[in-house]
Coordinates of N, CA and C in Angstrom, one line a residue:
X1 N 61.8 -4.3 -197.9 CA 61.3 -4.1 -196.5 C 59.9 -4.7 -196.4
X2 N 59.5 -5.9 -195.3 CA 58.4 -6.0 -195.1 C 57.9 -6.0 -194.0
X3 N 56.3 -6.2 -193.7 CA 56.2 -6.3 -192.3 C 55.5 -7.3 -192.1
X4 N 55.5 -8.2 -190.5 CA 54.9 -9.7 -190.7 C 53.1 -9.6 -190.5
X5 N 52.8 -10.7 -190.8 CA 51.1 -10.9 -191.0 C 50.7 -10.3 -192.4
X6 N 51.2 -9.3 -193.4 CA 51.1 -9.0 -194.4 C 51.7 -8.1 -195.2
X7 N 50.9 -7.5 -196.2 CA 52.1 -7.0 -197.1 C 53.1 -5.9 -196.5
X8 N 54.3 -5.6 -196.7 CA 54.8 -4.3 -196.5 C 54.3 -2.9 -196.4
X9 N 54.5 -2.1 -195.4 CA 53.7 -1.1 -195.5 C 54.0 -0.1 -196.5
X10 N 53.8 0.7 -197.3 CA 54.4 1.4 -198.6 C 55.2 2.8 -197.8
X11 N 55.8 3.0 -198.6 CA 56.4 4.3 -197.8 C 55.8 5.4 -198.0
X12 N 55.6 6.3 -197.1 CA 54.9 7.4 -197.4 C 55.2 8.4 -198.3
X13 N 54.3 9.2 -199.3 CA 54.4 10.6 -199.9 C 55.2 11.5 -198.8
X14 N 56.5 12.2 -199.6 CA 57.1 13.5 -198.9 C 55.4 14.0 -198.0
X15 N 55.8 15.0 -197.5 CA 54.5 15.9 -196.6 C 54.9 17.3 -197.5
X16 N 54.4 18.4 -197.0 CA 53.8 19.6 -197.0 C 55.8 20.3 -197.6
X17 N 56.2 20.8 -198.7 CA 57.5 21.4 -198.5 C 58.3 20.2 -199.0
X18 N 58.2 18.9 -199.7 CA 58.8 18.1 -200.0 C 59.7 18.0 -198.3
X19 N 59.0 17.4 -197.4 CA 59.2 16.9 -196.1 C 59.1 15.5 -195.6
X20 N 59.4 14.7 -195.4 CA 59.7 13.8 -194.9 C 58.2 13.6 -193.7
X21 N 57.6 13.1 -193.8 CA 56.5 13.0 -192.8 C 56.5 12.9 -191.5
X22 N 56.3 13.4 -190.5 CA 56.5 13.2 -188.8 C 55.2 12.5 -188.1
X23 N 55.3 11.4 -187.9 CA 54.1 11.1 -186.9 C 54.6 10.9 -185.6
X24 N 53.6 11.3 -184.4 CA 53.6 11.3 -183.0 C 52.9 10.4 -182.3
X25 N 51.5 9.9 -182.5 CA 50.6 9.3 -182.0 C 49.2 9.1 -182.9
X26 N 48.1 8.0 -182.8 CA 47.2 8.1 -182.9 C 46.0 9.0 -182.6
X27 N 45.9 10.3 -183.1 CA 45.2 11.0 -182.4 C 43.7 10.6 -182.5
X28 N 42.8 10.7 -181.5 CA 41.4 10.4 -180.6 C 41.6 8.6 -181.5
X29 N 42.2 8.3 -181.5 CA 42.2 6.8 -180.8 C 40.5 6.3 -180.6
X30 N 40.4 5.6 -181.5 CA 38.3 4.8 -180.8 C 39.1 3.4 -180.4
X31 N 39.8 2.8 -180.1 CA 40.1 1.6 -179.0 C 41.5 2.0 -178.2
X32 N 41.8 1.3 -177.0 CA 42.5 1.3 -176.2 C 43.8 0.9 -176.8
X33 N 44.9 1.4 -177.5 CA 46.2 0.7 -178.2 C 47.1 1.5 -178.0
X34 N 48.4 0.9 -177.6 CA 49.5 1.6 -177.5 C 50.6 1.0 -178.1
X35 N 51.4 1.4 -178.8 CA 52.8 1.1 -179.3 C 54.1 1.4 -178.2
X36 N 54.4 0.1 -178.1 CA 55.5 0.1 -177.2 C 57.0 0.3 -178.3
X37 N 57.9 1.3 -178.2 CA 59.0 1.6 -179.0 C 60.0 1.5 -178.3
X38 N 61.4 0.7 -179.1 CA 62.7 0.7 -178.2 C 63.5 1.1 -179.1
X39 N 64.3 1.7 -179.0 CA 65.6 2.3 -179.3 C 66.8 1.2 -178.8
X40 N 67.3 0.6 -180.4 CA 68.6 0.0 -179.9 C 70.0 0.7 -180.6
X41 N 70.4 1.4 -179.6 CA 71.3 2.4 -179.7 C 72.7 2.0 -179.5
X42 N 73.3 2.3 -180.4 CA 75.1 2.4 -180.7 C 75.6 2.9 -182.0
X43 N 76.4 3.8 -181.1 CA 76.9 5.0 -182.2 C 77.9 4.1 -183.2
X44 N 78.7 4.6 -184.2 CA 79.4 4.3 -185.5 C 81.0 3.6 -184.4
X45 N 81.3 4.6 -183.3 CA 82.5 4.9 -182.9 C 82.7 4.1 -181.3
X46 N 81.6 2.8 -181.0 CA 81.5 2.5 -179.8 C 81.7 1.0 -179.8
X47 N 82.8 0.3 -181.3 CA 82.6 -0.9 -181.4 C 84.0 -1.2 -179.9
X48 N 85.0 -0.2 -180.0 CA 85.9 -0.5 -178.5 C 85.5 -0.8 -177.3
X49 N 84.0 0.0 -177.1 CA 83.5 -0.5 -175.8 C 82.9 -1.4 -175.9
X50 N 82.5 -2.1 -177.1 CA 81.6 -3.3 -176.7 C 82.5 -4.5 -176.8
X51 N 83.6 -4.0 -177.4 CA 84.5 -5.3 -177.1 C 84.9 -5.2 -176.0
X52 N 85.5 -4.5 -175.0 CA 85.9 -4.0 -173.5 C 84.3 -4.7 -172.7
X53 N 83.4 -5.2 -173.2 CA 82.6 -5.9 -172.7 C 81.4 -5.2 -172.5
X54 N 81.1 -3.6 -172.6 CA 79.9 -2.7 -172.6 C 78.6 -3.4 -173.3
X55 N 77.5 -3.7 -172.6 CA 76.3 -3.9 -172.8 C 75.5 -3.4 -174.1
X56 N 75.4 -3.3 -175.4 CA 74.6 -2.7 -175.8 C 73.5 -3.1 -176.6
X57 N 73.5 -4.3 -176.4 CA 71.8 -4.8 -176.4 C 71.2 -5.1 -174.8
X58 N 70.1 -6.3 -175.3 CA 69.6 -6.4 -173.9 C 68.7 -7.8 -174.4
X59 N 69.1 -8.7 -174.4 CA 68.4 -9.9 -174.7 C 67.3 -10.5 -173.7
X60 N 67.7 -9.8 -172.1 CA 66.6 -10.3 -171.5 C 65.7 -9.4 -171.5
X61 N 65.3 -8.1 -172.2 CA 64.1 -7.4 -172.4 C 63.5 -7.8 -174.0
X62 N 64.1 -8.5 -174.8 CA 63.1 -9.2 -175.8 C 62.5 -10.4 -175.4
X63 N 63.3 -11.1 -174.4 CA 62.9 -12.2 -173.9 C 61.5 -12.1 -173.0
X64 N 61.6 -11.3 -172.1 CA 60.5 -10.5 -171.4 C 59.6 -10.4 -172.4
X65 N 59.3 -9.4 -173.5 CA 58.7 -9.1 -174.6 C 57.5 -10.4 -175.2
X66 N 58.7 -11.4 -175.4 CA 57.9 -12.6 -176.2 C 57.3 -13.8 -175.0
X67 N 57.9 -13.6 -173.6 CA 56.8 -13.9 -172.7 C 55.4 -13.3 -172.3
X68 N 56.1 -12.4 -172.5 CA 54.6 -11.6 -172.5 C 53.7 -11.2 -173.8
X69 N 54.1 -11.9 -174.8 CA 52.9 -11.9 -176.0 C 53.0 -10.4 -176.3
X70 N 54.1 -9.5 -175.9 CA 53.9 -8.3 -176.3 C 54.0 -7.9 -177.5
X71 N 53.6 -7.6 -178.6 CA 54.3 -6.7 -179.6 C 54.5 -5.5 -179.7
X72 N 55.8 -5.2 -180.5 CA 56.7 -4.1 -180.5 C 57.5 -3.9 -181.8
X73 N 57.9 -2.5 -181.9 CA 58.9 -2.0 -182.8 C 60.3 -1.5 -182.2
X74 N 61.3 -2.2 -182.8 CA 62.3 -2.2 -182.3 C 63.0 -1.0 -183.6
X75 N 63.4 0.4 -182.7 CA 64.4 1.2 -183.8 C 66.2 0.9 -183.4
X76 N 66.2 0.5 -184.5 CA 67.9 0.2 -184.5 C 68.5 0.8 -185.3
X77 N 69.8 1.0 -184.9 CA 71.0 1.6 -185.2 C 71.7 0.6 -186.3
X78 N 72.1 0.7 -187.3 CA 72.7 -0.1 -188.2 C 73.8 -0.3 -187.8
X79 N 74.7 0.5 -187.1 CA 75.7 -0.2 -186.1 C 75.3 -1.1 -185.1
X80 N 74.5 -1.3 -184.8 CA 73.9 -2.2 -183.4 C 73.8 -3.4 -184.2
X81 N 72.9 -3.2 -185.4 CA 72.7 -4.7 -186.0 C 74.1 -5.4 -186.2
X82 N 75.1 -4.8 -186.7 CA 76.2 -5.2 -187.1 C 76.9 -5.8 -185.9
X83 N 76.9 -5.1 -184.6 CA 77.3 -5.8 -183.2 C 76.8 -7.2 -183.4
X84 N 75.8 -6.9 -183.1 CA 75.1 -8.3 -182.9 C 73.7 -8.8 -184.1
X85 N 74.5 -9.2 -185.0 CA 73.8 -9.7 -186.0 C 72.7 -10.5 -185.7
X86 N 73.0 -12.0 -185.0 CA 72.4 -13.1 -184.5 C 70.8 -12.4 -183.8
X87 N 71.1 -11.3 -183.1 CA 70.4 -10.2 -182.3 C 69.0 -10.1 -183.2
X88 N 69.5 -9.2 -183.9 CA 69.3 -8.4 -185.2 C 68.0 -9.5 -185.8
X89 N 68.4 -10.6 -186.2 CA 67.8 -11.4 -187.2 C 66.6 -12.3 -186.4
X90 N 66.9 -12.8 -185.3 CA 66.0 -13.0 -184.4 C 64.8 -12.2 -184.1
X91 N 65.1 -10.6 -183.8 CA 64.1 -10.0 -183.8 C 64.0 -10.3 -184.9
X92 N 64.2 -9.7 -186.1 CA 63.7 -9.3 -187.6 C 63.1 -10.4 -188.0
X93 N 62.9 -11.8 -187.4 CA 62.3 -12.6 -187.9 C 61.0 -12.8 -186.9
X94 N 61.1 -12.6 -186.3 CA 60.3 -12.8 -185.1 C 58.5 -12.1 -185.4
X95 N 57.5 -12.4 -185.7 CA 56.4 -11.8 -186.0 C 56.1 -10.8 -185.1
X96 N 56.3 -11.2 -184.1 CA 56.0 -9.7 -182.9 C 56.5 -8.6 -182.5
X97 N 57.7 -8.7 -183.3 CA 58.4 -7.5 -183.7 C 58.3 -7.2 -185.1
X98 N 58.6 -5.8 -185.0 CA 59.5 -5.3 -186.5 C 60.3 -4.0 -186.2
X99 N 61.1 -4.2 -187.2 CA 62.4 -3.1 -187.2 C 62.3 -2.1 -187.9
X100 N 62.7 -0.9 -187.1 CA 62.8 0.4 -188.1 C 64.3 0.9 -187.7
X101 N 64.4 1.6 -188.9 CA 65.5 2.6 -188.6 C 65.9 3.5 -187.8
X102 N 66.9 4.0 -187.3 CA 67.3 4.5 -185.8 C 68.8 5.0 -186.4
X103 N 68.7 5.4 -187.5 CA 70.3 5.7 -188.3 C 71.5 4.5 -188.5
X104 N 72.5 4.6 -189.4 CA 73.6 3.8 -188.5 C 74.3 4.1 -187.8
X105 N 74.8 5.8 -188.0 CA 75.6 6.0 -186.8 C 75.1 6.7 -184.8
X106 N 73.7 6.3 -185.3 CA 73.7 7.4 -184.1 C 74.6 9.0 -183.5
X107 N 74.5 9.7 -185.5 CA 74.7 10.9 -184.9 C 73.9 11.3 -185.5
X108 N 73.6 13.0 -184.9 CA 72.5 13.6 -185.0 C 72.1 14.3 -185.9
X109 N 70.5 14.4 -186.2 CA 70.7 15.2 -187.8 C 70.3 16.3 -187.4
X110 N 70.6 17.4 -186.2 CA 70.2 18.5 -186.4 C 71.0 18.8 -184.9
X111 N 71.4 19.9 -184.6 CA 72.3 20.6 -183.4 C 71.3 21.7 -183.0
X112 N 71.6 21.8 -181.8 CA 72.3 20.4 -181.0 C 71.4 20.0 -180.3
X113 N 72.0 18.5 -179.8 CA 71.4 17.2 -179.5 C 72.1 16.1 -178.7
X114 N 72.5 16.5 -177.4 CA 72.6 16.0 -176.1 C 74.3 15.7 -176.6
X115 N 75.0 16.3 -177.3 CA 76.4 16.4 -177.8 C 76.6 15.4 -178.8
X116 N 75.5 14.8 -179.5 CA 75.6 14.1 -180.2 C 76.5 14.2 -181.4
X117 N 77.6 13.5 -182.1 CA 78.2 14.2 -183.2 C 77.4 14.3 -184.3
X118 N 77.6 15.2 -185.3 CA 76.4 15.7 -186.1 C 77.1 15.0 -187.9
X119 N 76.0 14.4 -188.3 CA 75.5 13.9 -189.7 C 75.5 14.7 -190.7
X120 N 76.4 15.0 -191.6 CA 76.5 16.1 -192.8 C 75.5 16.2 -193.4
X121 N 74.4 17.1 -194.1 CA 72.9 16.7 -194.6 C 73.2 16.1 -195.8
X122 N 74.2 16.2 -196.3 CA 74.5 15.7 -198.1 C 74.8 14.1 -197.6
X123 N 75.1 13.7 -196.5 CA 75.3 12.1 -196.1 C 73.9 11.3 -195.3
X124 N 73.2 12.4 -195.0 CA 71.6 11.9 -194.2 C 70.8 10.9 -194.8
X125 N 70.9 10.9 -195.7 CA 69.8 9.6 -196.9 C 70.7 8.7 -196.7
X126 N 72.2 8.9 -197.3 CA 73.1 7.6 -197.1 C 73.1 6.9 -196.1
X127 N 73.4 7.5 -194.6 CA 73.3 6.9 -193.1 C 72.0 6.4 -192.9
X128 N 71.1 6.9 -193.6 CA 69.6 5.6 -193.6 C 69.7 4.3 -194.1
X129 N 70.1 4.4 -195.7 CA 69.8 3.9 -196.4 C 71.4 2.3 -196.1
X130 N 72.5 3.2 -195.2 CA 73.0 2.2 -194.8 C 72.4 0.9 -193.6
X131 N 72.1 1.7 -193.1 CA 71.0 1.0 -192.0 C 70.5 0.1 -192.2
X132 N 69.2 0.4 -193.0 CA 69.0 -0.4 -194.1 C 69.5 -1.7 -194.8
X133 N 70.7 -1.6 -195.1 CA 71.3 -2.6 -195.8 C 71.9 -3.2 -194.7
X134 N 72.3 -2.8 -193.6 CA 72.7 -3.1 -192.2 C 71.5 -4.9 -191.9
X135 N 70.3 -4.2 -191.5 CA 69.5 -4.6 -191.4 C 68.8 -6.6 -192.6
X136 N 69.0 -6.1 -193.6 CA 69.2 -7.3 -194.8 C 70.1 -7.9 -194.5
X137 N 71.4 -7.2 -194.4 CA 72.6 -8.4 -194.3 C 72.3 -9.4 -193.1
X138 N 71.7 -8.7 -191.6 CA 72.3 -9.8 -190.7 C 71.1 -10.3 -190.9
X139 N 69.8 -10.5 -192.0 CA 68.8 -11.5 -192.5 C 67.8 -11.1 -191.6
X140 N 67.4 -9.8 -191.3 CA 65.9 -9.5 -190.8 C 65.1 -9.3 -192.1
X141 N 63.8 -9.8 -191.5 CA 62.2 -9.7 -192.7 C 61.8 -8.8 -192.1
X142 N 60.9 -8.5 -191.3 CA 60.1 -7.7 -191.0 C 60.9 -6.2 -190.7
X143 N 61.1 -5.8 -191.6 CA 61.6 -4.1 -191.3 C 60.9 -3.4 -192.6
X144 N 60.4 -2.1 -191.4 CA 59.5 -1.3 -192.0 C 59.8 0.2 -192.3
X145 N 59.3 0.7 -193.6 CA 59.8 2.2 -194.0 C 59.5 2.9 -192.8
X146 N 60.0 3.1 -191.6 CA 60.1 4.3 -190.4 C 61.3 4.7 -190.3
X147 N 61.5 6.0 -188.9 CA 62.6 6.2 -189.2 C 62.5 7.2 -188.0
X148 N 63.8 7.0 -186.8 CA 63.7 7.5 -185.6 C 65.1 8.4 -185.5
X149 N 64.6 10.2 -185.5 CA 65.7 10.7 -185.6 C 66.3 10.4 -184.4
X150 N 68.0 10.3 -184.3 CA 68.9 10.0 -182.9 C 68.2 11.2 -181.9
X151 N 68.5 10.8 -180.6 CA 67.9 12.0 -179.7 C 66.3 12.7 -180.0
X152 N 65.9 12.5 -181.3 CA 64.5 12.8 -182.0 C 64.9 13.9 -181.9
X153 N 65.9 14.6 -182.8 CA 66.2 15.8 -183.0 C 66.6 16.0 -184.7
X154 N 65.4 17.1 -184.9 CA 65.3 16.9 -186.3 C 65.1 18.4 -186.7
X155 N 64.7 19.1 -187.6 CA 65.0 20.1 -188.0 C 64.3 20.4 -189.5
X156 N 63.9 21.3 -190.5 CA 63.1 21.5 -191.6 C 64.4 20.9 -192.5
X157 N 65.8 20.9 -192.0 CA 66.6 20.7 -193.6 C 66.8 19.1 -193.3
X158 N 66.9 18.5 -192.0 CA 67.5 16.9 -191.7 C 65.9 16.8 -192.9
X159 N 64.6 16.8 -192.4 CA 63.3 16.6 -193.2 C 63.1 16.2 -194.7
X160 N 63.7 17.0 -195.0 CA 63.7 17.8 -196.9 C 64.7 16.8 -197.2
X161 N 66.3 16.4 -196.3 CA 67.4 15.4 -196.5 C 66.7 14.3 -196.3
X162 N 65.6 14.0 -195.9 CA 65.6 12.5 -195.8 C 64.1 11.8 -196.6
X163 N 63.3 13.2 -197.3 CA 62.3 12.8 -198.0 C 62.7 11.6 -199.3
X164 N 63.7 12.1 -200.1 CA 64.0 11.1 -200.6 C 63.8 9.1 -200.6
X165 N 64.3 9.3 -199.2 CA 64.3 8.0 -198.7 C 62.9 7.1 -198.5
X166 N 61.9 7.9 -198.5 CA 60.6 7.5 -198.3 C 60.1 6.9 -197.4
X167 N 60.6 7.2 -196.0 CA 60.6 7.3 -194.3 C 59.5 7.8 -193.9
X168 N 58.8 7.5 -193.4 CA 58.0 8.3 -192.1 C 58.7 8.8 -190.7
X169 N 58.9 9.3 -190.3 CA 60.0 9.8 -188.8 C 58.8 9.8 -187.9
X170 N 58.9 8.8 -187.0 CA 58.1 8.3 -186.2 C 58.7 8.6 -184.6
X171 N 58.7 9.8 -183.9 CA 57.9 10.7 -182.9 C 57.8 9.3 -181.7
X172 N 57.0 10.4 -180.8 CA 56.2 9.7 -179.2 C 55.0 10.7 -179.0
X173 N 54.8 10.0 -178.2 CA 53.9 11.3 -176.8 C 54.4 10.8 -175.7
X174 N 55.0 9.8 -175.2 CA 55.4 8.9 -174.2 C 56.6 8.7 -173.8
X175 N 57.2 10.0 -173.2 CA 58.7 9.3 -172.8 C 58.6 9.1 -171.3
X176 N 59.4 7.5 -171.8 CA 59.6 6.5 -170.3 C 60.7 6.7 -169.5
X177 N 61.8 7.8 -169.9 CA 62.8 8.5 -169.2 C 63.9 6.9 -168.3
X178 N 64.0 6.2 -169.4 CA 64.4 5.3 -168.7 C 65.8 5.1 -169.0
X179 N 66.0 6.1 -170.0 CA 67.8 5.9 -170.3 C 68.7 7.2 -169.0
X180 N 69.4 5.6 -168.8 CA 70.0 5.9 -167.5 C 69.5 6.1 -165.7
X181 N 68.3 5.6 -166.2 CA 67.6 5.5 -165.1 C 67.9 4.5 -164.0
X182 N 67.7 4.2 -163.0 CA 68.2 3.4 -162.2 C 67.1 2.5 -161.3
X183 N 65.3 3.2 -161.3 CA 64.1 2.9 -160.1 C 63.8 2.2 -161.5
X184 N 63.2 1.2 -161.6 CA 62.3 0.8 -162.5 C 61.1 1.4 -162.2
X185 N 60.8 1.4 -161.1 CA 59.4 1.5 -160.2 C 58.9 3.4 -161.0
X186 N 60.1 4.1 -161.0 CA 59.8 5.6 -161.4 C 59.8 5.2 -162.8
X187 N 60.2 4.6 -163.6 CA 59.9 4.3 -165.0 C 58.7 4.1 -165.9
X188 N 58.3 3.1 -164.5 CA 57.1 2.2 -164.8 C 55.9 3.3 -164.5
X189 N 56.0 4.3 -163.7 CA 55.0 5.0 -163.2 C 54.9 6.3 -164.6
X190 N 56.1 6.6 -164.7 CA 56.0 8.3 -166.0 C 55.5 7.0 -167.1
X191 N 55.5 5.6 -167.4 CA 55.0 5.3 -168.6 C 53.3 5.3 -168.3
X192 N 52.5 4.5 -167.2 CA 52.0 4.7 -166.5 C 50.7 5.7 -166.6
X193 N 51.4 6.7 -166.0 CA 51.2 7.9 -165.9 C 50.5 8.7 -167.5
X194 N 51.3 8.5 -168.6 CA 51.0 9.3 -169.8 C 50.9 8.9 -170.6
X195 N 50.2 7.1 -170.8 CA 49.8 6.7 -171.7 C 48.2 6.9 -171.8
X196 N 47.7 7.1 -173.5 CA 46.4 7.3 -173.4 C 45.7 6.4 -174.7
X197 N 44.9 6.4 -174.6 CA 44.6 5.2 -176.2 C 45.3 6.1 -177.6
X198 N 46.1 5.1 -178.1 CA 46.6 5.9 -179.5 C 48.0 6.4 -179.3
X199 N 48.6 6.1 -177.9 CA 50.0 6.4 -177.1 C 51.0 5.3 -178.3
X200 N 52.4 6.1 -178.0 CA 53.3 6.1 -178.6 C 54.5 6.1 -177.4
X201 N 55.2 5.2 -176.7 CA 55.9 5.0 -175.8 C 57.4 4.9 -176.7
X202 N 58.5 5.6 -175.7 CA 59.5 5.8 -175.9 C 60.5 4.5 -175.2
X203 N 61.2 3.6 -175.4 CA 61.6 3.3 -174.4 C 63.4 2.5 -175.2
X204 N 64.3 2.1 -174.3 CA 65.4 1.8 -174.9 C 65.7 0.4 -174.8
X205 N 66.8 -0.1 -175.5 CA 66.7 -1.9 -175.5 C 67.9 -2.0 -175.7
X206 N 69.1 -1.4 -174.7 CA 70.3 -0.9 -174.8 C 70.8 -1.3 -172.7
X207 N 71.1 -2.6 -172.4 CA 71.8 -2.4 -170.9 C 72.5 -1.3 -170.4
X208 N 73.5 -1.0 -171.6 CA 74.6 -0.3 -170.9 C 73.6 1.1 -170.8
X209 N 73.0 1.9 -171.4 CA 72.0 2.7 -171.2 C 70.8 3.0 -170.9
X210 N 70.3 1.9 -170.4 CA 69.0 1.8 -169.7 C 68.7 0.3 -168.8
X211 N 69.4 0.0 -168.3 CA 69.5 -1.2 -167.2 C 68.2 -1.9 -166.4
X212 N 67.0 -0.8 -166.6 CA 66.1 -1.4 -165.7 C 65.5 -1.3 -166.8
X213 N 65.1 -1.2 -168.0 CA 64.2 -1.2 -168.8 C 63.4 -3.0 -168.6
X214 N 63.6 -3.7 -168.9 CA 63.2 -4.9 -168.4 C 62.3 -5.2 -167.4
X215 N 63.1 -4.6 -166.2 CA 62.0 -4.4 -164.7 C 60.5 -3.4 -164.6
X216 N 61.3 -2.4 -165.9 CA 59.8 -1.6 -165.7 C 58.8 -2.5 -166.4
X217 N 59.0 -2.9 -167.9 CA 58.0 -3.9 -168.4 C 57.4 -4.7 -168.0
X218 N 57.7 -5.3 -166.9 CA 57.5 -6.4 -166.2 C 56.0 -5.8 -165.5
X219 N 56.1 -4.6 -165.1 CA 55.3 -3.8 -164.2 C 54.3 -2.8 -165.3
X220 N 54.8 -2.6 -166.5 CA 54.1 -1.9 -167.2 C 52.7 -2.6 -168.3
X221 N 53.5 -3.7 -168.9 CA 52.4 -4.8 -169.5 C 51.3 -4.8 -168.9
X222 N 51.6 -5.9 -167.4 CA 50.0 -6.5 -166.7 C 49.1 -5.0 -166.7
X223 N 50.0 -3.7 -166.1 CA 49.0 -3.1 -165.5 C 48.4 -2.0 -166.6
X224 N 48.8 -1.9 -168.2 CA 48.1 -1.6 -169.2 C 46.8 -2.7 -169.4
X225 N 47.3 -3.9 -169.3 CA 46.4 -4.7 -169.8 C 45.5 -4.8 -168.7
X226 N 45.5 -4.4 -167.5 CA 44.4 -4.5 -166.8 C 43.3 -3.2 -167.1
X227 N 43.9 -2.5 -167.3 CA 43.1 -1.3 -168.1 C 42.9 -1.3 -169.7
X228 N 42.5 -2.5 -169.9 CA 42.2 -3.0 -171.4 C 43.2 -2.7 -172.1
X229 N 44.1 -2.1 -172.3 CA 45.0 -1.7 -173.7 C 45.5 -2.8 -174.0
X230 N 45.3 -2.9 -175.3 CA 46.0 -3.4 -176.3 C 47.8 -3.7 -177.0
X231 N 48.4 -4.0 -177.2 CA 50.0 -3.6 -177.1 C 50.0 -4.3 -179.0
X232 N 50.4 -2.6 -179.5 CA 50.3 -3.2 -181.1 C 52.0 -2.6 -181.8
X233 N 51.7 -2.8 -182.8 CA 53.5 -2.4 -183.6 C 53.0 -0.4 -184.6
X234 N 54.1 0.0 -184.4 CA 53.4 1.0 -185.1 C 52.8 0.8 -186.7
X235 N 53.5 0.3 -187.5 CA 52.5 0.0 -188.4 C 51.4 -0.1 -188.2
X236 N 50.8 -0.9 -187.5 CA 49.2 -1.3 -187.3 C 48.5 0.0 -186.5
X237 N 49.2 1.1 -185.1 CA 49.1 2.0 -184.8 C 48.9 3.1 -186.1
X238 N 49.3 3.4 -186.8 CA 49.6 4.4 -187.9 C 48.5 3.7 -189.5
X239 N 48.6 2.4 -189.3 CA 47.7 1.9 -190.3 C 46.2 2.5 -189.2
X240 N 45.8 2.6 -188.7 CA 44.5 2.8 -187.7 C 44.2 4.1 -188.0

C-alpha cells in the first residue's frame, strides 16, 4: 500500500484495549484544510443490478474532481473495484486521489445498521484484507492503511476484530446527507454549513445512491475556496 508524492503511510499501533484506532477530524486545525471523502459503495450481492444496468460508480464526479484540482480519498468497496476495475485503477493511479478501504462486502460490522447484512467477527480482518487484494488486482498504487466501517457502524468487538489488520477507521464530522438525496442545492448547503478547518466530509461516489453528488461539488469547491480552505487527502489531514 502506498500513498502518492511519498512514502506510504505506516499503519497505525492498535489504540487503548488492543483497538483498532478511530479518527474523526483534525482537531483545532492552525490552517484552513478539509478532506473531502467518498464512499464507493456496492454490496457482495448487487453484481445482478449492475448488470440490469444500476449505476454504481459515478465517473462524472471524479471527472468533476480532477477539473477542479480537487484532492480526495476515495473509500471503496472491494466489490465495487471488482465492477469496475478500469474505475478502480484510474483513481488508484491518479495522484490526487487515494484509496482506502470501505470493506468488500458492504456488510456491517456491528447491528444494527440501516439493515445492513452483518459480517461474522471471526471473518472481519478477512473482508478487509480482501478488499485489499481487490484493490492490487485491478492495479491501484496509491491505497492507504484506512478503513471506513459500512454505514460507520462499529462497535468495541468489530475494533479489537480489525486491530490486527493495522487500519485506522477513519470517521467524519461532516455529513453531506447526500445519499439519496435529490436538491443538490440542500447538499451543498449541510456541507457548507458544517465544515470547519480540520473538517472531515462524508460524501458518496455511487449514482444509483447519490445522483446529485456531482452538482453539489460543483457548488461546494469554489465556495470553500473562496473562504481559503484548502482541499487535502486524509493522509496528509491525519499526517497534520
Amino acid at each position: 500500500m502506498g500513498g502518492a508524492g511519498g512514502p506510504p503511510p505506516p499503519p497505525r499501533a492498535p489504540g487503548p484495549g488492543g483497538r483498532t484506532p478511530v479518527y474523526n477530524r483534525r482537531a483545532k486545525s492552525p490552517e484552513k484544510v478539509v478532506a473531502l471523502t467518498f464512499d464507493a459503495d456496492m454490496t457482495a450481492d448487487q453484481g445482478p443490478r449492475a448488470a440490469r444496468g444500476e449505476h454504481f460508480d459515478n465517473p462524472q464526479l471524479i471527472a468533476t474532481l480532477r477539473r477542479l484540482k480537487v484532492d480526495a480519498t476515495v473509500f471503496m468497496t472491494g466489490r465495487w473495484a471488482e465492477e469496475y476495475p478500469d474505475q478502480a485503477k484510474s483513481i488508484g493511479r491518479d495522484p490526487r486521489f487515494e484509496i482506502a478501504n470501505h470493506s468488500y462486502s458492504h456488510y456491517a460490522f456491528a447491528t444494527p445498521c440501516y439493515g445492513l447484512p452483518t459480517v461474522a467477527a471471526p471473518d472481519m480482518a478477512a473482508d478487509v484484507q480482501r478488499a485489499f487484494d481487490a484493490f492490487r488486482d485491478a492495479g491501484a498504487v496509491h491505497v492507504v492503511p484506512y478503513f471506513r466501517f459500512p454505514g460507520g457502524c462499529y462497535d468495541d468487538a468489530a475494533l479489537r476484530a480489525l486491530a490486527p489488520t493495522g487500519v485506522t477507521a477513519v470517521q467524519w464530522d461532516v455529513v453531506s446527507g447526500d445519499a439519496f438525496a435529490k436538491d443538490p442545492d440542500a447538499v451543498a448547503d449541510q456541507v457548507l454549513n458544517g465544515v470547519r478547518p480540520g473538517s472531515l466530509v462524508v460524501m458518496h461516489c455511487t449514482r444509483s445512491a447519490a445522483p446529485v453528488t456531482e452538482q453539489a461539488i460543483r457548488r461546494i469547491v469554489p465556495e470553500l475556496r473562496t473562504r481559503g480552505y484548502r482541499f487535502v487527502k486524509v493522509s496528509e489531514l491525519m499526517g497534520g
